[in-house]
Amino acid sequence: MDKETMLKEIEEKLKVVNKGILKPEDFDDSQKEEIEDYHKMLTSRNDISAMEQTAILDELSKLRK
């Protein structure tokens, strides 16, 4: 799966209001594995708490260029 699709699905799963906050061009290709890990974790779960959402978005923002 490509980086763009994973980031879009992460936004949807986290119910991000500001669509486009996770732009694929803001992330190096070398970080694809980390993005994939977050994607797998989120898609495997039904419920994500508000605290978890915030923490995941914080971690993803640290990966940006």
Short mmCIF file of C-alpha atoms in Angstrom, two decimals:
data_model
loop_
_atom_site.label_atom_id
_atom_site.label_comp_id
_atom_site.label_asym_id
_atom_site.label_seq_id
_atom_site.Cartn_x
_atom_site.Cartn_y
_atom_site.Cartn_z
CA MET A 1 0.00 0.00 0.00
CA ASP A 2 1.33 3.43 -0.81
CA LYS A 3 2.04 6.21 1.65
CA GLU A 4 -0.79 8.44 0.39
CA THR A 5 -3.46 5.77 0.86
CA MET A 6 -2.23 4.86 4.34
CA LEU A 7 -2.20 8.49 5.49
CA LYS A 8 -5.70 9.06 4.12
CA GLU A 9 -7.01 6.00 5.94
CA ILE A 10 -5.28 7.12 9.15
CA GLU A 11 -7.03 10.51 8.85
CA GLU A 12 -10.36 8.77 8.39
CA LYS A 13 -9.84 6.36 11.28
CA LEU A 14 -8.80 9.21 13.60
CA LYS A 15 -11.72 11.32 12.36
CA VAL A 16 -9.41 14.24 11.63
CA VAL A 17 -11.44 17.40 11.03
CA ASN A 18 -8.69 19.24 9.17
CA LYS A 19 -8.45 16.96 6.13
CA GLY A 20 -5.08 17.10 4.46
CA ILE A 21 -3.16 17.54 7.70
CA LEU A 22 -1.23 14.38 6.84
CA LYS A 23 0.04 15.21 3.36
CA PRO A 24 2.15 12.47 1.78
CA GLU A 25 4.68 14.99 0.49
CA ASP A 26 5.40 16.05 4.08
CA PHE A 27 6.83 12.61 4.85
CA ASP A 28 10.06 11.06 3.56
CA ASP A 29 9.76 7.73 1.81
CA SER A 30 12.16 6.38 4.43
CA GLN A 31 9.37 6.78 7.01
CA LYS A 32 6.93 4.55 5.14
CA GLU A 33 7.54 1.65 7.54
CA GLU A 34 6.63 3.76 10.58
CA ILE A 35 3.51 5.07 8.84
CA GLU A 36 2.62 1.49 7.95
CA ASP A 37 2.96 0.48 11.63
CA TYR A 38 0.51 3.21 12.70
CA HIS A 39 -1.82 2.26 9.86
CA LYS A 40 -1.83 -1.43 10.86
CA MET A 41 -2.43 -0.58 14.51
CA LEU A 42 -5.34 1.74 13.72
CA THR A 43 -7.05 -0.49 11.17
CA SER A 44 -6.91 -3.44 13.54
CA ARG A 45 -8.81 -1.60 16.28
CA ASN A 46 -12.46 -0.66 16.50
CA ASP A 47 -12.20 2.07 19.13
CA ILE A 48 -9.52 4.68 19.67
CA SER A 49 -9.68 7.01 22.64
CA ALA A 50 -9.27 10.75 22.31
CA MET A 51 -5.95 10.53 24.16
CA GLU A 52 -4.71 7.87 21.75
CA GLN A 53 -5.81 9.95 18.77
CA THR A 54 -3.88 12.94 20.06
CA ALA A 55 -0.80 10.86 20.81
CA ILE A 56 -0.79 9.26 17.36
CA LEU A 57 -1.20 12.60 15.61
CA ASP A 58 1.60 14.04 17.74
CA GLU A 59 3.90 11.17 16.78
CA LEU A 60 3.01 11.46 13.10
CA SER A 61 3.68 15.20 13.19
CA LYS A 62 7.19 14.45 14.50
CA LEU A 63 7.84 12.36 11.39
CA ARG A 64 7.12 15.25 9.04
CA LYS A 65 9.98 16.90 7.18
#
